[in-house]
Amino acid sequence: MLALLIDRIFGDPHWLWGYIPHPIVFFGQMISWFDTFSNRSDFSLKRRYLYGWLVIAALLGSAVGIGWLLTKIYCSCWPIVNLFLEAVTVSFFLTQKSLTDHVMTVCKALEEGGIEQGRSAVSMIVGRDTQMLDASGVCRAAIESLAENSSDGIIAPIFWYVISGLPGLLGYKMLNTADSMIGHKNERYAAFGFASARLDDIANYIPARLTGILIVLVSLFTNGNDAAKRAWRVMLYDAGHHHSPNSGWPESAFAGALNIRLSGPRYYGTKRLDEPFQNIEGKEPETFDIRRAVRLFESVMNNIAIFTLILYILYVSF
């Protein structure tokens, strides 16, 4: 709860990362080093596939080891200092404030600067080709990013921290970073990044579905009974149609709760991906719906914090 509060209020301390690299940047540097030396084009696909498993094992072992070492160091401090240091560390790996800031930047750019500025802003948070997006497409991309990252950037890290402390949290973030960098289905990474992509799918299996359920439950109180029923129905029907085994759950829940149409065909460079729509009967999203999505997201985060506080009080009491 304290980590969520720190991240909600302060977000990333950019002044600090001017002196030392952000942990995710450090993870990325490690991944890039292994990519350079273990994923050479003159290696056979079989060799690159094997190296992919060995590399992700080494990366996960390093991250878990760092988490274990930090835990030992923090536990040697006074309890209140231990609590503070661990909460601050956890907050570094959450993306609550930065996510809403980026999404609202898209909303304001579209409202104040028009379609070109909206496309430019949303290109900072999505990987698709944004130059072909209309206003609804820009809004759709922003809300999809918010939905997907509510799982990858917050619920999943919290889940793995609750399960196994800092070692689990750092291990998950290393895996998720590796998936975003090398877990692509292209000529360069299909073999080398296979292990990272599959392990990331496994690590996000429960958190993604948990995120979808949380969105449905919270929408009952924020958007009403009809919205919650629709979110549940759309999630159960459309989540499995998404190309990702996990991303469809929070996306479809958002689509149903807000009664908007998400996903659908998009371009990555010159390649068209014919993604089915989530909640095809919903309306085309507008900037107003980005604001609604952010409010729903913040309500989910608030309820997680309250639930965590209740669990902590019960734990201390008994």
Tab-separated table of C-alpha atoms in Angstrom:
chain	number	residue	atom	x	y	z
A	1	MET	CA	0.000	0.000	0.000
A	2	LEU	CA	2.823	2.403	0.877
A	3	ALA	CA	4.588	1.623	-2.413
A	4	LEU	CA	1.384	2.334	-4.350
A	5	LEU	CA	0.986	5.615	-2.487
A	6	ILE	CA	4.581	6.674	-3.177
A	7	ASP	CA	4.231	5.844	-6.867
A	8	ARG	CA	0.829	7.562	-7.072
A	9	ILE	CA	2.125	10.822	-5.592
A	10	PHE	CA	5.722	11.044	-6.792
A	11	GLY	CA	6.024	8.673	-9.737
A	12	ASP	CA	9.536	8.172	-11.060
A	13	PRO	CA	12.174	10.365	-9.315
A	14	HIS	CA	13.776	11.551	-12.565
A	15	TRP	CA	16.351	13.601	-10.653
A	16	LEU	CA	17.712	10.357	-9.194
A	17	TRP	CA	18.026	8.644	-12.578
A	18	GLY	CA	20.269	11.492	-13.677
A	19	TYR	CA	22.901	10.092	-11.311
A	20	ILE	CA	22.241	6.361	-11.521
A	21	PRO	CA	20.397	4.316	-14.161
A	22	HIS	CA	16.810	3.321	-13.486
A	23	PRO	CA	16.662	-0.395	-12.542
A	24	ILE	CA	14.712	-1.145	-15.734
A	25	VAL	CA	17.345	0.673	-17.797
A	26	PHE	CA	20.016	-1.423	-16.065
A	27	PHE	CA	18.020	-4.578	-16.857
A	28	GLY	CA	17.746	-3.422	-20.462
A	29	GLN	CA	21.498	-2.922	-20.699
A	30	MET	CA	22.073	-6.466	-19.450
A	31	ILE	CA	19.599	-7.854	-21.986
A	32	SER	CA	21.185	-5.857	-24.827
A	33	TRP	CA	24.638	-7.167	-23.931
A	34	PHE	CA	23.455	-10.771	-24.070
A	35	ASP	CA	21.542	-10.054	-27.274
A	36	THR	CA	24.665	-8.727	-28.971
A	37	PHE	CA	26.865	-11.695	-28.127
A	38	SER	CA	24.383	-14.585	-28.004
A	39	ASN	CA	22.024	-13.785	-30.876
A	40	ARG	CA	24.419	-13.420	-33.776
A	41	SER	CA	23.050	-13.860	-37.281
A	42	ASP	CA	25.743	-16.431	-38.125
A	43	PHE	CA	24.472	-18.754	-35.362
A	44	SER	CA	22.026	-21.494	-36.313
A	45	LEU	CA	18.396	-21.173	-35.214
A	46	LYS	CA	18.828	-24.158	-32.918
A	47	ARG	CA	21.825	-22.541	-31.253
A	48	ARG	CA	20.019	-19.215	-30.851
A	49	TYR	CA	16.995	-21.006	-29.396
A	50	LEU	CA	19.205	-22.773	-26.823
A	51	TYR	CA	21.080	-19.571	-25.992
A	52	GLY	CA	17.737	-17.830	-25.485
A	53	TRP	CA	16.858	-20.244	-22.679
A	54	LEU	CA	20.318	-19.981	-21.122
A	55	VAL	CA	20.309	-16.179	-21.292
A	56	ILE	CA	16.889	-15.727	-19.703
A	57	ALA	CA	17.874	-18.195	-16.979
A	58	ALA	CA	21.004	-16.136	-16.266
A	59	LEU	CA	19.052	-12.872	-16.310
A	60	LEU	CA	16.359	-14.199	-13.992
A	61	GLY	CA	18.974	-15.632	-11.657
A	62	SER	CA	20.731	-12.256	-11.521
A	63	ALA	CA	17.510	-10.336	-10.830
A	64	VAL	CA	16.329	-12.767	-8.162
A	65	GLY	CA	19.785	-12.657	-6.581
A	66	ILE	CA	19.731	-8.852	-6.447
A	67	GLY	CA	16.274	-8.985	-4.872
A	68	TRP	CA	17.473	-11.490	-2.273
A	69	LEU	CA	20.534	-9.335	-1.464
A	70	LEU	CA	18.410	-6.192	-1.064
A	71	THR	CA	16.049	-8.082	1.240
A	72	LYS	CA	18.957	-9.175	3.432
A	73	ILE	CA	20.325	-5.630	3.594
A	74	TYR	CA	16.943	-4.090	4.403
A	75	CYS	CA	16.171	-6.689	7.075
A	76	SER	CA	19.356	-5.704	8.899
A	77	CYS	CA	17.920	-2.207	9.444
A	78	TRP	CA	15.398	-1.027	12.010
A	79	PRO	CA	11.869	-2.256	11.154
A	80	ILE	CA	10.586	1.208	10.209
A	81	VAL	CA	13.631	1.817	7.994
A	82	ASN	CA	13.212	-1.633	6.457
A	83	LEU	CA	9.563	-0.855	5.673
A	84	PHE	CA	10.420	2.487	4.082
A	85	LEU	CA	13.328	1.181	1.985
A	86	GLU	CA	11.337	-1.781	0.705
A	87	ALA	CA	8.313	0.390	-0.127
A	88	VAL	CA	10.477	2.871	-2.044
A	89	THR	CA	12.181	0.024	-3.918
A	90	VAL	CA	8.847	-1.522	-4.891
A	91	SER	CA	7.560	1.882	-6.054
A	92	PHE	CA	10.467	2.114	-8.531
A	93	PHE	CA	8.983	-0.865	-10.385
A	94	LEU	CA	5.395	0.402	-10.517
A	95	THR	CA	4.136	2.602	-13.344
A	96	GLN	CA	0.921	4.018	-11.911
A	97	LYS	CA	1.649	7.760	-12.187
A	98	SER	CA	3.814	7.617	-15.293
A	99	LEU	CA	1.154	5.558	-17.073
A	100	THR	CA	-1.693	7.965	-16.341
A	101	ASP	CA	0.556	10.940	-17.147
A	102	HIS	CA	1.439	9.510	-20.573
A	103	VAL	CA	-2.153	8.585	-21.388
A	104	MET	CA	-3.467	12.005	-20.347
A	105	THR	CA	-0.742	13.617	-22.479
A	106	VAL	CA	-2.278	11.858	-25.480
A	107	CYS	CA	-5.731	13.092	-24.497
A	108	LYS	CA	-4.612	16.715	-24.126
A	109	ALA	CA	-2.513	16.599	-27.309
A	110	LEU	CA	-5.519	15.396	-29.288
A	111	GLU	CA	-7.841	17.979	-27.745
A	112	GLU	CA	-5.500	20.959	-28.003
A	113	GLY	CA	-3.241	20.144	-30.958
A	114	GLY	CA	-5.367	17.991	-33.220
A	115	ILE	CA	-4.773	14.640	-34.861
A	116	GLU	CA	-1.074	15.122	-35.711
A	117	GLN	CA	-0.087	15.949	-32.144
A	118	GLY	CA	-2.303	13.130	-30.899
A	119	ARG	CA	-0.546	10.658	-33.188
A	120	SER	CA	2.846	11.917	-32.053
A	121	ALA	CA	1.922	11.616	-28.367
A	122	VAL	CA	0.464	8.125	-28.634
A	123	SER	CA	3.493	6.911	-30.625
A	124	MET	CA	5.466	7.269	-27.374
A	125	ILE	CA	3.444	4.546	-25.634
A	126	VAL	CA	2.491	2.075	-28.401
A	127	GLY	CA	4.477	0.119	-30.965
A	128	ARG	CA	2.017	0.261	-33.869
A	129	ASP	CA	2.225	2.656	-36.819
A	130	THR	CA	0.342	5.715	-35.574
A	131	GLN	CA	0.443	7.737	-38.810
A	132	MET	CA	-2.574	5.867	-40.167
A	133	LEU	CA	-4.718	6.376	-37.051
A	134	ASP	CA	-7.742	8.652	-37.018
A	135	ALA	CA	-8.872	10.379	-33.805
A	136	SER	CA	-10.767	7.305	-32.595
A	137	GLY	CA	-7.746	5.149	-33.388
A	138	VAL	CA	-5.508	7.389	-31.277
A	139	CYS	CA	-7.973	7.205	-28.369
A	140	ARG	CA	-8.265	3.454	-28.800
A	141	ALA	CA	-4.484	2.977	-28.739
A	142	ALA	CA	-4.125	5.106	-25.595
A	143	ILE	CA	-6.856	3.233	-23.714
A	144	GLU	CA	-5.471	-0.142	-24.815
A	145	SER	CA	-2.042	0.863	-23.500
A	146	LEU	CA	-3.614	1.886	-20.191
A	147	ALA	CA	-5.511	-1.404	-19.965
A	148	GLU	CA	-2.585	-3.664	-20.864
A	149	ASN	CA	-0.121	-1.844	-18.624
A	150	SER	CA	-2.517	-1.887	-15.685
A	151	SER	CA	-1.656	-5.583	-15.602
A	152	ASP	CA	1.986	-5.602	-16.777
A	153	GLY	CA	2.988	-2.416	-14.984
A	154	ILE	CA	1.129	-2.664	-11.683
A	155	ILE	CA	-1.002	-5.728	-10.899
A	156	ALA	CA	1.575	-8.287	-12.036
A	157	PRO	CA	4.511	-6.695	-10.140
A	158	ILE	CA	2.354	-6.468	-7.003
A	159	PHE	CA	1.242	-10.078	-7.478
A	160	TRP	CA	4.793	-11.391	-7.715
A	161	TYR	CA	5.945	-9.199	-4.833
A	162	VAL	CA	3.157	-10.578	-2.624
A	163	ILE	CA	4.040	-14.142	-3.683
A	164	SER	CA	7.811	-13.946	-3.240
A	165	GLY	CA	8.968	-10.510	-2.088
A	166	LEU	CA	11.666	-8.469	-3.797
A	167	PRO	CA	13.227	-11.519	-5.521
A	168	GLY	CA	9.898	-12.264	-7.201
A	169	LEU	CA	9.301	-8.621	-8.102
A	170	LEU	CA	12.732	-8.107	-9.664
A	171	GLY	CA	12.561	-11.463	-11.420
A	172	TYR	CA	9.213	-10.561	-12.961
A	173	LYS	CA	10.384	-7.118	-14.097
A	174	MET	CA	13.512	-8.614	-15.674
A	175	LEU	CA	11.368	-11.149	-17.538
A	176	ASN	CA	8.852	-8.522	-18.647
A	177	THR	CA	11.642	-6.232	-19.856
A	178	ALA	CA	13.235	-9.101	-21.772
A	179	ASP	CA	9.914	-9.915	-23.421
A	180	SER	CA	9.451	-6.303	-24.538
A	181	MET	CA	12.974	-6.199	-25.997
A	182	ILE	CA	13.558	-9.649	-27.492
A	183	GLY	CA	10.244	-11.497	-27.289
A	184	HIS	CA	9.205	-10.626	-30.850
A	185	LYS	CA	8.025	-12.971	-33.601
A	186	ASN	CA	10.403	-11.749	-36.274
A	187	GLU	CA	13.440	-13.151	-38.045
A	188	ARG	CA	15.915	-11.872	-35.467
A	189	TYR	CA	14.101	-12.904	-32.288
A	190	ALA	CA	11.771	-15.793	-33.153
A	191	ALA	CA	14.315	-18.331	-31.861
A	192	PHE	CA	16.373	-16.317	-29.373
A	193	GLY	CA	13.386	-14.580	-27.773
A	194	PHE	CA	11.108	-17.622	-27.662
A	195	ALA	CA	11.945	-18.491	-24.047
A	196	SER	CA	11.419	-14.925	-22.819
A	197	ALA	CA	8.081	-14.603	-24.588
A	198	ARG	CA	6.710	-17.923	-23.353
A	199	LEU	CA	7.866	-17.406	-19.756
A	200	ASP	CA	6.376	-13.907	-19.769
A	201	ASP	CA	3.058	-15.367	-20.930
A	202	ILE	CA	3.164	-17.797	-18.002
A	203	ALA	CA	4.153	-15.116	-15.475
A	204	ASN	CA	1.268	-12.877	-16.577
A	205	TYR	CA	-1.378	-15.601	-16.836
A	206	ILE	CA	-2.895	-15.103	-13.368
A	207	PRO	CA	-2.252	-11.328	-13.029
A	208	ALA	CA	-3.925	-10.542	-16.370
A	209	ARG	CA	-7.082	-12.418	-15.446
A	210	LEU	CA	-7.022	-10.956	-11.958
A	211	THR	CA	-6.776	-7.478	-13.494
A	212	GLY	CA	-9.807	-8.144	-15.674
A	213	ILE	CA	-11.834	-9.332	-12.691
A	214	LEU	CA	-10.796	-6.292	-10.629
A	215	ILE	CA	-11.897	-3.965	-13.433
A	216	VAL	CA	-15.290	-5.682	-13.570
A	217	LEU	CA	-15.753	-5.461	-9.792
A	218	VAL	CA	-14.688	-1.831	-9.545
A	219	SER	CA	-16.850	-0.830	-12.527
A	220	LEU	CA	-19.849	-2.052	-10.532
A	221	PHE	CA	-19.313	0.831	-8.102
A	222	THR	CA	-18.004	3.453	-10.526
A	223	ASN	CA	-20.055	2.793	-13.678
A	224	GLY	CA	-23.072	0.887	-12.394
A	225	ASN	CA	-24.561	-2.592	-12.530
A	226	ASP	CA	-25.141	-2.627	-16.306
A	227	ALA	CA	-21.535	-1.641	-17.000
A	228	ALA	CA	-20.201	-4.377	-14.710
A	229	LYS	CA	-22.417	-7.018	-16.343
A	230	ARG	CA	-21.342	-5.881	-19.797
A	231	ALA	CA	-17.663	-5.856	-18.774
A	232	TRP	CA	-17.953	-9.420	-17.478
A	233	ARG	CA	-19.772	-10.618	-20.596
A	234	VAL	CA	-17.379	-8.940	-23.027
A	235	MET	CA	-14.339	-10.161	-21.102
A	236	LEU	CA	-15.489	-13.775	-21.127
A	237	TYR	CA	-16.384	-13.661	-24.821
A	238	ASP	CA	-13.666	-11.468	-26.359
A	239	ALA	CA	-10.545	-11.959	-24.211
A	240	GLY	CA	-9.691	-15.253	-25.896
A	241	HIS	CA	-9.871	-13.689	-29.371
A	242	HIS	CA	-6.892	-11.419	-28.679
A	243	HIS	CA	-3.568	-12.417	-30.265
A	244	SER	CA	-2.000	-12.256	-26.786
A	245	PRO	CA	-3.046	-14.916	-24.264
A	246	ASN	CA	-3.094	-12.249	-21.538
A	247	SER	CA	-3.599	-8.711	-22.882
A	248	GLY	CA	-7.159	-9.409	-23.980
A	249	TRP	CA	-8.397	-9.776	-20.406
A	250	PRO	CA	-7.846	-6.222	-19.129
A	251	GLU	CA	-8.541	-4.731	-22.574
A	252	SER	CA	-11.891	-6.464	-22.991
A	253	ALA	CA	-12.866	-5.605	-19.410
A	254	PHE	CA	-12.142	-1.921	-20.073
A	255	ALA	CA	-14.027	-2.090	-23.379
A	256	GLY	CA	-17.093	-3.570	-21.716
A	257	ALA	CA	-17.038	-1.327	-18.647
A	258	LEU	CA	-16.789	1.832	-20.781
A	259	ASN	CA	-18.941	0.424	-23.626
A	260	ILE	CA	-16.345	1.317	-26.247
A	261	ARG	CA	-14.746	-0.626	-29.076
A	262	LEU	CA	-11.081	-1.502	-28.560
A	263	SER	CA	-8.409	-3.432	-30.453
A	264	GLY	CA	-9.144	-4.139	-34.139
A	265	PRO	CA	-6.834	-4.050	-37.188
A	266	ARG	CA	-3.596	-2.096	-36.923
A	267	TYR	CA	-0.278	-1.729	-38.748
A	268	TYR	CA	3.237	-2.427	-37.531
A	269	GLY	CA	5.355	-0.802	-40.197
A	270	THR	CA	3.951	-2.193	-43.450
A	271	LYS	CA	2.540	-5.328	-41.811
A	272	ARG	CA	-1.191	-5.354	-41.101
A	273	LEU	CA	-2.383	-7.263	-38.029
A	274	ASP	CA	-6.058	-8.193	-38.306
A	275	GLU	CA	-6.868	-8.160	-34.621
A	276	PRO	CA	-10.559	-8.774	-33.775
A	277	PHE	CA	-12.387	-5.956	-32.020
A	278	GLN	CA	-13.024	-6.126	-28.299
A	279	ASN	CA	-16.702	-5.267	-27.691
A	280	ILE	CA	-17.495	-4.758	-31.378
A	281	GLU	CA	-20.937	-3.393	-30.482
A	282	GLY	CA	-19.409	-0.565	-28.427
A	283	LYS	CA	-19.063	3.008	-29.654
A	284	GLU	CA	-15.902	4.492	-31.128
A	285	PRO	CA	-13.802	6.005	-28.303
A	286	GLU	CA	-13.315	9.762	-27.925
A	287	THR	CA	-11.035	11.854	-25.724
A	288	PHE	CA	-13.792	11.885	-23.107
A	289	ASP	CA	-13.460	8.098	-22.941
A	290	ILE	CA	-9.728	8.386	-22.246
A	291	ARG	CA	-10.610	10.423	-19.169
A	292	ARG	CA	-13.241	7.840	-18.180
A	293	ALA	CA	-10.669	5.067	-18.603
A	294	VAL	CA	-8.154	6.911	-16.408
A	295	ARG	CA	-10.797	7.402	-13.702
A	296	LEU	CA	-11.655	3.696	-13.813
A	297	PHE	CA	-7.967	2.797	-13.648
A	298	GLU	CA	-7.416	5.081	-10.650
A	299	SER	CA	-10.450	3.575	-8.917
A	300	VAL	CA	-8.965	0.103	-9.381
A	301	MET	CA	-5.684	1.303	-7.860
A	302	ASN	CA	-7.501	2.932	-4.933
A	303	ASN	CA	-9.412	-0.251	-4.188
A	304	ILE	CA	-6.223	-2.316	-4.294
A	305	ALA	CA	-4.644	0.049	-1.753
A	306	ILE	CA	-7.703	-0.150	0.524
A	307	PHE	CA	-7.835	-3.939	0.260
A	308	THR	CA	-4.112	-4.155	1.057
A	309	LEU	CA	-4.603	-1.936	4.112
A	310	ILE	CA	-7.446	-4.141	5.365
A	311	LEU	CA	-5.332	-7.272	4.936
A	312	TYR	CA	-2.446	-5.630	6.796
A	313	ILE	CA	-4.707	-4.590	9.692
A	314	LEU	CA	-6.109	-8.112	9.933
A	315	TYR	CA	-2.590	-9.557	9.813
A	316	VAL	CA	-1.365	-7.262	12.601
A	317	SER	CA	-4.498	-7.859	14.688
A	318	PHE	CA	-4.312	-11.636	14.605
